[in-house]
Coordinates of C-alpha atoms in Angstrom, one line a residue:
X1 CA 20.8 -25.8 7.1
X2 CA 17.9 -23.8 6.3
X3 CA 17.2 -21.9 9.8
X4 CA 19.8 -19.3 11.3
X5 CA 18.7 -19.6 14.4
X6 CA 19.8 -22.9 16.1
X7 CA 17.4 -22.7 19.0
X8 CA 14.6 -22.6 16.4
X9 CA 13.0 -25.7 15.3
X10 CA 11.6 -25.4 11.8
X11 CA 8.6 -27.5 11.4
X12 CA 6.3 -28.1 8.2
X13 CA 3.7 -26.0 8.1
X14 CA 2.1 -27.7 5.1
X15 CA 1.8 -30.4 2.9
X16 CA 1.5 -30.3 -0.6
X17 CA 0.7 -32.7 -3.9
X18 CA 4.5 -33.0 -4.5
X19 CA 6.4 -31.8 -1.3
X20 CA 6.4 -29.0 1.9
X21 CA 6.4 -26.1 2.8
X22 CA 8.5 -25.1 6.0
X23 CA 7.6 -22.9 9.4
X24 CA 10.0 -20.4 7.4
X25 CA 8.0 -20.0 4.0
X26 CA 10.6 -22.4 2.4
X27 CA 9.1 -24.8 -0.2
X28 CA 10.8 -28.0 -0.8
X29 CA 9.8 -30.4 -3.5
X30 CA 10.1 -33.8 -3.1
X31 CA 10.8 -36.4 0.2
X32 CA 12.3 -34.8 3.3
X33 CA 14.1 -35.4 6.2
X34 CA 12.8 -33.5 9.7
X35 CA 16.1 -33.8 11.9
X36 CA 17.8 -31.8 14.8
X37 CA 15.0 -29.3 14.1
X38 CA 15.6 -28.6 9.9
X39 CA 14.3 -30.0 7.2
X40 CA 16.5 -31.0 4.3
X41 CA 15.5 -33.0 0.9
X42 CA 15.9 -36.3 1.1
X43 CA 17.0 -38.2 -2.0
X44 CA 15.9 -41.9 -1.9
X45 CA 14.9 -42.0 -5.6
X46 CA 18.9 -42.6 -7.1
X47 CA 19.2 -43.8 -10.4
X48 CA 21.6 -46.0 -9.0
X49 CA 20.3 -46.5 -4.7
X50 CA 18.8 -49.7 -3.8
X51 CA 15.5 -48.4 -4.0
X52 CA 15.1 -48.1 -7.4
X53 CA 16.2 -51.5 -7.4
X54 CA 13.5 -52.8 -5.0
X55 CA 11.0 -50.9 -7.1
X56 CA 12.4 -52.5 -10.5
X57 CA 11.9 -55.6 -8.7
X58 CA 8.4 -55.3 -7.9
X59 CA 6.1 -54.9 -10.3
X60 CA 2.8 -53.7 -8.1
X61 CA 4.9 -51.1 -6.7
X62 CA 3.3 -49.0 -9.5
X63 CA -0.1 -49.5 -7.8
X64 CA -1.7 -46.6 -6.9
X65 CA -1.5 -46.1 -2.9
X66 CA 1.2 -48.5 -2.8
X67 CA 4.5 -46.8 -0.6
X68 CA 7.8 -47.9 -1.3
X69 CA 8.0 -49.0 2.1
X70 CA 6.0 -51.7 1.7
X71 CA 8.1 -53.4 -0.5
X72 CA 11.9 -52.1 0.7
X73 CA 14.4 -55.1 1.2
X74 CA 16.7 -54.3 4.1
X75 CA 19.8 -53.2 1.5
X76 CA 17.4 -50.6 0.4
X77 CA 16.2 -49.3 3.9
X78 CA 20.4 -49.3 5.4
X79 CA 21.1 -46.9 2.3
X80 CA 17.8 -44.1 2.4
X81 CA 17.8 -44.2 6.5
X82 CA 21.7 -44.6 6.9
X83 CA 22.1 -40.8 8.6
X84 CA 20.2 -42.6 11.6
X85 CA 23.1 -44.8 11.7
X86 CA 25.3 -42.6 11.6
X87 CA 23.8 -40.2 14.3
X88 CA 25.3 -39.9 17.3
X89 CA 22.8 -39.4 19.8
X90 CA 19.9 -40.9 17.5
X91 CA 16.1 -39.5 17.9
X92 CA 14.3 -41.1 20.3
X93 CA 11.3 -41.8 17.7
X94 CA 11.5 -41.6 13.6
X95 CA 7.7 -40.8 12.5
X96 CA 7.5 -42.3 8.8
X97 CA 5.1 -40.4 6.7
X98 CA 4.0 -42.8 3.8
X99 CA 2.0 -40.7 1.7
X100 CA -1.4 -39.6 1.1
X101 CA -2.7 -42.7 2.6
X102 CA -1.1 -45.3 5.6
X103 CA 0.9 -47.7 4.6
X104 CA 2.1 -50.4 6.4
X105 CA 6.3 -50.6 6.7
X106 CA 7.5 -53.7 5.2
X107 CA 9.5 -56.2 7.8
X108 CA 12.8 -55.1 6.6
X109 CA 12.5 -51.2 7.2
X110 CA 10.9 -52.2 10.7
X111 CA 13.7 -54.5 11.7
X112 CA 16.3 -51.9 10.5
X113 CA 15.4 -49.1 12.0
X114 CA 14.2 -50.8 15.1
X115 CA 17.8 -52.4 15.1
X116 CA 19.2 -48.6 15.9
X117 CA 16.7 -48.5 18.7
X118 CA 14.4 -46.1 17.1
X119 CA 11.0 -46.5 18.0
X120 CA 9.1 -46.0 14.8
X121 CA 5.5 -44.9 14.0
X122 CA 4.2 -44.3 10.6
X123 CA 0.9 -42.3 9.1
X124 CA -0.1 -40.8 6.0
X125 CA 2.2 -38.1 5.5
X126 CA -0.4 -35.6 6.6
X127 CA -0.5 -37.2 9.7
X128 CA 2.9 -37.5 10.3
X129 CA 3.8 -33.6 10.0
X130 CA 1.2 -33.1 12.4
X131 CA 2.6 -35.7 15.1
X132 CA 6.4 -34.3 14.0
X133 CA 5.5 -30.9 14.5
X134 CA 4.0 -31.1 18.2
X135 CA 6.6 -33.8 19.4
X136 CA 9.2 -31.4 18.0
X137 CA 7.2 -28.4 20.2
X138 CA 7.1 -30.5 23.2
X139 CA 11.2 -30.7 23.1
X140 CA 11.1 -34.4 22.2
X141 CA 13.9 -36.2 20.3
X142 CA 12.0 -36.9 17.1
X143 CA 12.6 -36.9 13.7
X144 CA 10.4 -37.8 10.6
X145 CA 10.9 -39.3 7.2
X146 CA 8.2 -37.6 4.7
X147 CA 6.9 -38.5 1.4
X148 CA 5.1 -36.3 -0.6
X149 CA 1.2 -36.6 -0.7
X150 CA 1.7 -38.0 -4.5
X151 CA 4.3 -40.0 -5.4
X152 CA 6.9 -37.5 -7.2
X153 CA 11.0 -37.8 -7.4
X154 CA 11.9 -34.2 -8.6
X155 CA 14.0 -32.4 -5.5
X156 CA 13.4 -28.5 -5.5
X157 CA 13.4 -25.6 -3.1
X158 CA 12.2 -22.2 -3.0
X159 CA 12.4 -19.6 -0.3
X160 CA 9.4 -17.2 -0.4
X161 CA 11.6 -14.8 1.4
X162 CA 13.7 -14.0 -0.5

């Protein structure tokens, strides 16, 4: 975890071409994961994972604006949102940021996470930190599921500090 201080919820504080950078001057490249009240990096781009299958798959998903959301298969959206599975309680509402622009979920990421009972809202990604951040203030159980404002699937982090 990245904060100390458990009663502290660490929030983005900005969004960059390629990733965040945290309430706590840490800079993470790449997708990230807003739960509990950290932020971690959030590796859907394996090799191996099912989404590089579903992108192999579909040729337009090199279209410029085009999120990977809108053209995961269920297999693909169990694996990257699996730690809402897994969670036990699970956040109330999962706010999907899908990049510089809004992007419509497809069917299967919709059905899958709604099938956890997760109410789920997505925005550009900019819009997404925003709503994150002040549900997070307000002591709601949220989390968020970022991409970066350009598509980019290098995974860095820097603490400024340091």
């Amino acid at each position: 975890m990245f904060n100390d201080k458990e009663s502290k919820t660490v929030s983005i504080s900005t969004c960059t071409k390629h990733g965040f950078v945290t309430t706590e001057a840490i800079t993470l490249q790449g997708p990230v994961l807003c739960i509990g009240g950290q932020v971690f990096l959030w590796d859907i781009f394996k090799e191996s994972g099912a989404v590089q299958q579903a992108l192999k798959k579909d040729a337009t998903a090199s279209t410029p604006g085009r999120s990977i959301f809108e053209i995961m298969d269920e297999s693909a959206a169990r694996e990257i949102f699996k730690v809402f599975e897994l969670m036990n309680p699970r956040p109330e509402i999962l706010v999907i940021g899908t990049g510089k622009s809004f992007a419509p979920l497809s069917p299967a990421v919709r059905s899958v996470i709604r099938g956890w009972g997760l109410q789920v809202d997505m925005m550009s990604t900019a819009n997404a930190a925003a709503t994150y951040n002040m549900l997070a203030e307000e002591g709601r159980d949220v989390a968020a599921a970022l991409l970066p404002l350009e598509p980019s699937t290098v995974q860095t982090i820097q603490n400024k500090q340091q």
